PDB file of C-alpha atoms in Angstrom:
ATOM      1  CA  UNK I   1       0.000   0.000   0.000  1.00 82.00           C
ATOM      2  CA  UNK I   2       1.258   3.016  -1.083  1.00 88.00           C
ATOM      3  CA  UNK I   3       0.607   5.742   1.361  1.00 90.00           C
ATOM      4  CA  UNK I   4       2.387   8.613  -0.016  1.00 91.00           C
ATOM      5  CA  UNK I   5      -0.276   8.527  -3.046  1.00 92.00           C
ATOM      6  CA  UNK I   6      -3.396   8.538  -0.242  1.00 93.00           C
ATOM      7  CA  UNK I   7      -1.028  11.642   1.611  1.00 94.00           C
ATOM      8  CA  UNK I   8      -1.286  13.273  -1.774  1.00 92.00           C
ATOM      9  CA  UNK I   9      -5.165  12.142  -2.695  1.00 94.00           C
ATOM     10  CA  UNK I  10      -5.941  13.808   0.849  1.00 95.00           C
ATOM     11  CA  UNK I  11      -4.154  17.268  -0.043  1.00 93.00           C
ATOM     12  CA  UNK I  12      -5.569  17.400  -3.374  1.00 91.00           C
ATOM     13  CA  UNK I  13      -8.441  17.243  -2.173  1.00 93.00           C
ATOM     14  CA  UNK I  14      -8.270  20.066   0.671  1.00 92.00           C
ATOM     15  CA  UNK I  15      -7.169  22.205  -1.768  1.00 88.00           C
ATOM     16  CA  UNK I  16      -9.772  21.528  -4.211  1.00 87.00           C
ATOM     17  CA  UNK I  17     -12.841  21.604  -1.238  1.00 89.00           C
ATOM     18  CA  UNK I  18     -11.414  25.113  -0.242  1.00 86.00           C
ATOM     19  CA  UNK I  19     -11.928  26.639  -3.443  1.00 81.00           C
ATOM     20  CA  UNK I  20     -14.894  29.028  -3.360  1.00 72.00           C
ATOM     21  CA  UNK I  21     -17.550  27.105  -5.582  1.00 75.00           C
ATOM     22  CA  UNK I  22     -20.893  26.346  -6.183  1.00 75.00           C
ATOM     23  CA  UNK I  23     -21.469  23.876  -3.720  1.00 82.00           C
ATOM     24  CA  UNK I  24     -19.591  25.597  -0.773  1.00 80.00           C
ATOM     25  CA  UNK I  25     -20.748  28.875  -2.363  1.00 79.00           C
ATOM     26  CA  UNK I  26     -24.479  27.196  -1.433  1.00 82.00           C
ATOM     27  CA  UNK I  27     -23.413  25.800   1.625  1.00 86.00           C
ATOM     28  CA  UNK I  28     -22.527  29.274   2.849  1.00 83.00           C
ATOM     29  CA  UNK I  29     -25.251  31.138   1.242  1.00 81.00           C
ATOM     30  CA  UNK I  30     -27.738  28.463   3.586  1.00 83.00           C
ATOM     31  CA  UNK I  31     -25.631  28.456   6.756  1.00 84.00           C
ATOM     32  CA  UNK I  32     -25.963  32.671   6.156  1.00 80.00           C
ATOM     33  CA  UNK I  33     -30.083  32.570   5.684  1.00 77.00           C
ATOM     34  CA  UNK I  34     -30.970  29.535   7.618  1.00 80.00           C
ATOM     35  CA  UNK I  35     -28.380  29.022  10.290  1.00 83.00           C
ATOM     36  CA  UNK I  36     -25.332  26.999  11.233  1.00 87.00           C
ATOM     37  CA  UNK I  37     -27.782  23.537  11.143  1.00 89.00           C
ATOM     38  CA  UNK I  38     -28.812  24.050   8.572  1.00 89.00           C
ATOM     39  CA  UNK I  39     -25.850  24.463   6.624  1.00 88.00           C
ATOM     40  CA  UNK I  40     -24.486  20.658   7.919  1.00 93.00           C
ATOM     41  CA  UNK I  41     -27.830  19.620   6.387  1.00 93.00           C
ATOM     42  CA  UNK I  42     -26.954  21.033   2.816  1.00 92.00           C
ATOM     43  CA  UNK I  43     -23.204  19.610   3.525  1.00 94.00           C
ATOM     44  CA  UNK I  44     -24.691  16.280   4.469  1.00 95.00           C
ATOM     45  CA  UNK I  45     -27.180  16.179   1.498  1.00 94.00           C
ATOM     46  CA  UNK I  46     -24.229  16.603  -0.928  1.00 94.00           C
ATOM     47  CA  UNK I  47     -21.367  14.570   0.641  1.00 94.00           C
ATOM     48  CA  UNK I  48     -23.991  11.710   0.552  1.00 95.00           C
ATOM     49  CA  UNK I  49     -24.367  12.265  -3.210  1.00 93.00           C
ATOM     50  CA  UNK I  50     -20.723  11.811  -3.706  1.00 93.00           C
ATOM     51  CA  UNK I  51     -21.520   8.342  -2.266  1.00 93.00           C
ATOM     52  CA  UNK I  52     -23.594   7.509  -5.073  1.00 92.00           C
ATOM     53  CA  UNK I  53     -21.015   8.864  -7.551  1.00 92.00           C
ATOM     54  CA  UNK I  54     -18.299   6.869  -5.749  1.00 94.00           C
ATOM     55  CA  UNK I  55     -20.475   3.700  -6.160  1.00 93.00           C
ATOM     56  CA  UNK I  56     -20.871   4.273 -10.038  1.00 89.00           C
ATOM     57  CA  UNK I  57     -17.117   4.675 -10.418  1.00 89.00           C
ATOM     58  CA  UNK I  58     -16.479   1.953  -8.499  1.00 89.00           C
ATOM     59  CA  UNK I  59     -18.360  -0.637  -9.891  1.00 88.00           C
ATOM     60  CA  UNK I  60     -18.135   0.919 -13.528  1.00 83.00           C
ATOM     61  CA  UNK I  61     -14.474   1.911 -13.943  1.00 78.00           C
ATOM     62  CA  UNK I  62     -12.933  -1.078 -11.856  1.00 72.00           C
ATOM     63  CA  UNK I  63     -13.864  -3.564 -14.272  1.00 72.00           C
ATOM     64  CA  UNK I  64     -12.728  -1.754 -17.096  1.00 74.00           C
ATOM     65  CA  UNK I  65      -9.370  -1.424 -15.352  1.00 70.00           C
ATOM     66  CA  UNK I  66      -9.243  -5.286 -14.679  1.00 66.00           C
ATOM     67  CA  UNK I  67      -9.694  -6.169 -18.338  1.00 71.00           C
ATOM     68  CA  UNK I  68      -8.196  -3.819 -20.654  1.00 74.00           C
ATOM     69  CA  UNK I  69      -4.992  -1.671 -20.234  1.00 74.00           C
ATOM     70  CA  UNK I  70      -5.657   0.343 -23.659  1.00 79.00           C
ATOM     71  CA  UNK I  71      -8.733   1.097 -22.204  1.00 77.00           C
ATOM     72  CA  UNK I  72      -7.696   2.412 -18.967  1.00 76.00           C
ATOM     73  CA  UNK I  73      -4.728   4.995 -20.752  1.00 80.00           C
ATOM     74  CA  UNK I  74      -7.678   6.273 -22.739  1.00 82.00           C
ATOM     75  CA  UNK I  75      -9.718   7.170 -19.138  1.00 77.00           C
ATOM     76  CA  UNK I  76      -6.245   8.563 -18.103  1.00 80.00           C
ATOM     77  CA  UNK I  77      -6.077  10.899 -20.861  1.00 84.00           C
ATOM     78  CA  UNK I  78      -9.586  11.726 -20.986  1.00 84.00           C
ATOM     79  CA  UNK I  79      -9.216  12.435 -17.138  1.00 79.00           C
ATOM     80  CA  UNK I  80      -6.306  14.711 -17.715  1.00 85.00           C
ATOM     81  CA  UNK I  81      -8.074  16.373 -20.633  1.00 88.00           C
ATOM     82  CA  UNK I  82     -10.916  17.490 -18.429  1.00 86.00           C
ATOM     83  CA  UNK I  83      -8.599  18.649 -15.672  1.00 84.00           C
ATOM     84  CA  UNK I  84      -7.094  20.810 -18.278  1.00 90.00           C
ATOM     85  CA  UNK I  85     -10.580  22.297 -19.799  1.00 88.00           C
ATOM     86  CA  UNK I  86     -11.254  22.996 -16.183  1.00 82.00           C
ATOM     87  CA  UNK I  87      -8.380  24.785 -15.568  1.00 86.00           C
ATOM     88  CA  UNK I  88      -9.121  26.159 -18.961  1.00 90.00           C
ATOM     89  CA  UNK I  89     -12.673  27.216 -17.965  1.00 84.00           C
ATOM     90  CA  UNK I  90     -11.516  29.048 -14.831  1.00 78.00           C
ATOM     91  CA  UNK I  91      -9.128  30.955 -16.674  1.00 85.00           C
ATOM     92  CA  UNK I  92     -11.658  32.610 -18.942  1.00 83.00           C
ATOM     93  CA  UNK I  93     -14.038  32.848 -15.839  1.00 76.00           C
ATOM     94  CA  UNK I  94     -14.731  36.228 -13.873  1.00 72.00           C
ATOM     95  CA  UNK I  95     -12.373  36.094 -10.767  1.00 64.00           C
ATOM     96  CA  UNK I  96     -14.788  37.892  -8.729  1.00 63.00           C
ATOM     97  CA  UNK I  97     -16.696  36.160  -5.825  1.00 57.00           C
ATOM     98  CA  UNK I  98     -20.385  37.019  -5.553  1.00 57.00           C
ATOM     99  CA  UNK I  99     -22.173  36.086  -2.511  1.00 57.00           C
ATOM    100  CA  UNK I 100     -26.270  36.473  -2.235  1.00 59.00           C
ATOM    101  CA  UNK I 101     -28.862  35.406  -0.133  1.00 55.00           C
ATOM    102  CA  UNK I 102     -31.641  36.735  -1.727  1.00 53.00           C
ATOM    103  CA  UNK I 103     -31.643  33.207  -3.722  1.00 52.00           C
ATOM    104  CA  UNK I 104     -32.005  31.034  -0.683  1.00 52.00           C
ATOM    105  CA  UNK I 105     -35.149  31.138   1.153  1.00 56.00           C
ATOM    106  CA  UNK I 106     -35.192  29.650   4.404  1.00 64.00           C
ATOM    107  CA  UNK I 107     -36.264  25.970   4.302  1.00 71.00           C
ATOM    108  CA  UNK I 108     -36.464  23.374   6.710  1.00 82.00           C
ATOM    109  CA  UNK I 109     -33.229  20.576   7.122  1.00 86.00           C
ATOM    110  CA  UNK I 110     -34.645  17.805   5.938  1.00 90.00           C
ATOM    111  CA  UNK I 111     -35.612  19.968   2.739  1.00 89.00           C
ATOM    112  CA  UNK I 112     -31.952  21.013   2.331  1.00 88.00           C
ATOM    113  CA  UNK I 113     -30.508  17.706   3.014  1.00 93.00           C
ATOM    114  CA  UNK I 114     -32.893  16.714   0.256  1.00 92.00           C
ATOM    115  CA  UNK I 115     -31.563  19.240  -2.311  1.00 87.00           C
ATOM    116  CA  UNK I 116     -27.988  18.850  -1.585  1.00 88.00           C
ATOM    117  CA  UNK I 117     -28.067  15.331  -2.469  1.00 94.00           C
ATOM    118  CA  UNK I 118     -30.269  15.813  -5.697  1.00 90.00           C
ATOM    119  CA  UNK I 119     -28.043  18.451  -6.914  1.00 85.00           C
ATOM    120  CA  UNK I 120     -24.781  16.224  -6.219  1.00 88.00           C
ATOM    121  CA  UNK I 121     -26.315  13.417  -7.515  1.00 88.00           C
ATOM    122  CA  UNK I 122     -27.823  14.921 -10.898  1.00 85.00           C
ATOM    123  CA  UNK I 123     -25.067  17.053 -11.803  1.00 81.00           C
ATOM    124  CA  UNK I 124     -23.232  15.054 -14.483  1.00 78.00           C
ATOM    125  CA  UNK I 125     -20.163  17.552 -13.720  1.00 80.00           C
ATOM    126  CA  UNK I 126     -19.384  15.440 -10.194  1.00 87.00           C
ATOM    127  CA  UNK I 127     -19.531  12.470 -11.911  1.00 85.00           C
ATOM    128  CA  UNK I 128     -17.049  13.369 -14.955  1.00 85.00           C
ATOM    129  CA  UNK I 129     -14.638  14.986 -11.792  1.00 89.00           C
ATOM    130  CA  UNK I 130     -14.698  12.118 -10.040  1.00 90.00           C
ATOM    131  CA  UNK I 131     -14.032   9.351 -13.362  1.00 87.00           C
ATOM    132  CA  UNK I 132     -11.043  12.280 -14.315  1.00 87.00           C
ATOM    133  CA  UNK I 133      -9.680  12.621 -10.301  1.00 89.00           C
ATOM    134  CA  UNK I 134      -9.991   8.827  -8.754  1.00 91.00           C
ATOM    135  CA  UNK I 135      -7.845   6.717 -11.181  1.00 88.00           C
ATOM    136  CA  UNK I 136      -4.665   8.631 -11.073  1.00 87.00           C
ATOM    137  CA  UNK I 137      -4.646   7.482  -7.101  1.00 92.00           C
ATOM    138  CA  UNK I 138      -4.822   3.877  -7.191  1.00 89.00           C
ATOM    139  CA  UNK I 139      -2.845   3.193  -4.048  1.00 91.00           C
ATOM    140  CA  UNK I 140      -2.395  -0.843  -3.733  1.00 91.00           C
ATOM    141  CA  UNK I 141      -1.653  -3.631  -5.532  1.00 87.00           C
ATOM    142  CA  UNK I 142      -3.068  -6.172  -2.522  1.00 91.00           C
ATOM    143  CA  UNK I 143      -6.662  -4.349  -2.442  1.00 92.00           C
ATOM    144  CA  UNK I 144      -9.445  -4.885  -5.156  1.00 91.00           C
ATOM    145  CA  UNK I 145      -9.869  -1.748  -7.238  1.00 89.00           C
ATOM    146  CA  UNK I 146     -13.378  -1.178  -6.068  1.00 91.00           C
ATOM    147  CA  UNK I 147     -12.489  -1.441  -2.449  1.00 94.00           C
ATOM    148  CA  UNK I 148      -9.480   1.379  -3.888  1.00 94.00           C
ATOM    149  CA  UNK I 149     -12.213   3.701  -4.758  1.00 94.00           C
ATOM    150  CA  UNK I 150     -14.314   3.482  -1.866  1.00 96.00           C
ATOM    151  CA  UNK I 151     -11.418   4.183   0.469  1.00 96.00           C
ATOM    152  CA  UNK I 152     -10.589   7.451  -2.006  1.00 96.00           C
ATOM    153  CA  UNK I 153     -14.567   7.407  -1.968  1.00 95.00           C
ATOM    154  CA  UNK I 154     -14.747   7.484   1.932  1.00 96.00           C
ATOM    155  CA  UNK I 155     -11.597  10.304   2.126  1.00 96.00           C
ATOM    156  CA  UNK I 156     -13.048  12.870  -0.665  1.00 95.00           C
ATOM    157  CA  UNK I 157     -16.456  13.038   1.542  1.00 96.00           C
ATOM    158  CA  UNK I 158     -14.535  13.108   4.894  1.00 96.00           C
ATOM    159  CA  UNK I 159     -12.198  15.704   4.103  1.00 95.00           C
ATOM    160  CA  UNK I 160     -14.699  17.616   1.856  1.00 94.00           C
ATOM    161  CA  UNK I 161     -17.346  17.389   4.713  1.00 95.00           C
ATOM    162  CA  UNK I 162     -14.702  18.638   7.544  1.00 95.00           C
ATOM    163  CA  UNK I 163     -13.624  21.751   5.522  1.00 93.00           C
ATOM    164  CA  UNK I 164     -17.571  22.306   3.896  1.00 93.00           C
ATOM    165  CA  UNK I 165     -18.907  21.850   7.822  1.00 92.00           C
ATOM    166  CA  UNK I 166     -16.403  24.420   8.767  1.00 92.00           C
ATOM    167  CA  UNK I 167     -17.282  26.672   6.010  1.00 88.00           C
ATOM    168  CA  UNK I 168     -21.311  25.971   7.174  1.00 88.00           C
ATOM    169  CA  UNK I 169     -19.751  26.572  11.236  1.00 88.00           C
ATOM    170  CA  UNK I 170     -17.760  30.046  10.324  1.00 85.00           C
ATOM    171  CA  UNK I 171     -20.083  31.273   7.672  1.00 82.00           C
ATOM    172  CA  UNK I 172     -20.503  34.792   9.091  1.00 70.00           C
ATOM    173  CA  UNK I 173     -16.481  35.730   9.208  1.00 74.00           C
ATOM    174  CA  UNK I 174     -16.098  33.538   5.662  1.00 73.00           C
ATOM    175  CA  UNK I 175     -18.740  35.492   4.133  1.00 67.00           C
ATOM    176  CA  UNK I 176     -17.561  39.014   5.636  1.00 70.00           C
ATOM    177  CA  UNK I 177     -13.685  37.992   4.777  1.00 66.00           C
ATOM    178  CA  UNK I 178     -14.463  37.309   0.658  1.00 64.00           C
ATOM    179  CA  UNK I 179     -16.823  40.437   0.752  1.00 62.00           C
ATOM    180  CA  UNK I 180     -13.929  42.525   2.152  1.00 67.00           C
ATOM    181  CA  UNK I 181     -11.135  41.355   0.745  1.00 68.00           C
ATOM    182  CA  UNK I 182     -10.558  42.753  -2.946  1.00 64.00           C
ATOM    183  CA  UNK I 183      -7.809  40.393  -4.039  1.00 72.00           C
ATOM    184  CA  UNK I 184      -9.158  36.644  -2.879  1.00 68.00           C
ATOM    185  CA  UNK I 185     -10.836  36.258  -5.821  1.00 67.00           C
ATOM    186  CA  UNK I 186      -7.924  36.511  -8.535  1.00 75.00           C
ATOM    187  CA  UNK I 187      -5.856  34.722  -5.582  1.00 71.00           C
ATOM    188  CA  UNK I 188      -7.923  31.351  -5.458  1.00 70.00           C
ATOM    189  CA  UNK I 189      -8.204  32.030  -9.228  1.00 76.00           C
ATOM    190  CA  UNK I 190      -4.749  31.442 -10.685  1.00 81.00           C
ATOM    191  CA  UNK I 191      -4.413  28.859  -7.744  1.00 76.00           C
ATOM    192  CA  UNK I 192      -7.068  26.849  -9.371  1.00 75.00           C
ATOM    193  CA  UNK I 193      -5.146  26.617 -12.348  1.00 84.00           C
ATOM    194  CA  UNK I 194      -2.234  25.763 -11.335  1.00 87.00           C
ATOM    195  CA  UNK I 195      -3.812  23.024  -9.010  1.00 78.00           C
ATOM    196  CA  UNK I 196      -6.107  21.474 -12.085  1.00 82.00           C
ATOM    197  CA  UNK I 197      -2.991  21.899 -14.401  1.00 89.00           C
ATOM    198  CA  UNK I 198      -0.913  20.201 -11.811  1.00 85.00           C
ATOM    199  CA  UNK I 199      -3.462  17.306 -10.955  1.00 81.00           C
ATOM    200  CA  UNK I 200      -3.724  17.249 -15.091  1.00 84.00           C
ATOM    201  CA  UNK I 201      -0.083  16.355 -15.282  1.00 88.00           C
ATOM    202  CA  UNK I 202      -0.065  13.978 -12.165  1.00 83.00           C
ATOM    203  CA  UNK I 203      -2.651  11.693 -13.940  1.00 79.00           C
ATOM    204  CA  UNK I 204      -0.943  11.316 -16.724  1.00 82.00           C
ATOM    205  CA  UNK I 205       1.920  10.554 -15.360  1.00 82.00           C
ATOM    206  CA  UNK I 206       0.540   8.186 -12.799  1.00 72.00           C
ATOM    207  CA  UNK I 207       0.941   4.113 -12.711  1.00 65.00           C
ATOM    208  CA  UNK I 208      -1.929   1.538 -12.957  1.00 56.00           C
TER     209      UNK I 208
END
């Protein structure tokens, strides 16, 4: 087992959960409108929408893995590709950071666990991330693949829920800090690109 590759899964994927977004974006927008709760209900709706996702890579790309090598170089490449138009995509985007709660009426948890989950779940995005970010970090050669991707499964939604719970917990000072500060926005910008560029490169470059 190859733990420097988990170390490295793990950190990718703090970096990538900090990253103002649409789904922490929402989670503070909720925590702002309806409260702290109510925010670990959104974060709980979507983390257990990665689940599903997980589940689908899992049992989909594993067996591809096990029975054709071609096959797997092309997900590699496809998965590096995307990283790349994603890095691409942020570079043409507007670096500023707009944050609203007129769009979020207050609704109760269940509600918001509810919609969390159907937007992770339904957004064909998470599910093209996850196919582009999981294969590069195959870690052992003693595990089956699909028990590989629902460890990485199990430490995307840990580490994503710790820092998206966090962002629900400190939503006020969050929310007053991106409002305030002039510069985050161009800041967490280029650092997106580098990071997608970077996890781009590590893909390609990474064993079966």
């Amino acid at each position: 087992m190859n733990y420097d590759i988990l170390y490295a899964f793990i950190s990718a994927t703090v970096v990538l959960a900090i990253f103002p977004g649409p789904d922490n974006i929402y989670v503070l927008v909720q925590s702002l409108v309806n409260g702290k709760k109510y925010g670990l209900a959104t974060v709980s709706g979507l983390m257990t929408g990665c689940l599903v996702h997980t589940s689908l890579l899992a049992f989909g790309v594993s067996a591809i893995i096990r029975t054709n090598d071609n096959l797997f170089l092309i997900i590699k490449v496809f998965g590096a590709i995307y990283l790349f138009y994603i890095a691409y995509k942020v570079f043409r985007s507007d670096a500023s950071l707009i944050i609203s709660d007129k769009k979020a009426p207050q609704k109760s948890m269940f509600s918001l666990f509810k919609q969390g989950f159907v937007m992770n779940v339904l957004n064909p995005k998470v599910a093209l991330f996850f196919l582009a970010f999981f294969p590069g970090f195959l870690f052992s050669e003693e595990l089956s693949i699909v028990t590989q991707f629902y460890v990485l499964g199990f430490l995307f939604i840990l580490v994503s829920f710790v820092v998206f719970g966090s962002i629900a917990l400190l939503a006020g000072s969050i929310s007053n800090y991106l409002t305030k500060s002039s510069n985050v926005g161009g800041f967490f910008k280029w650092l997106q690109i580098i990071v997608f560029i970077g996890l781009g490169i590590y893909i390609l470059l990474s064993d079966k």
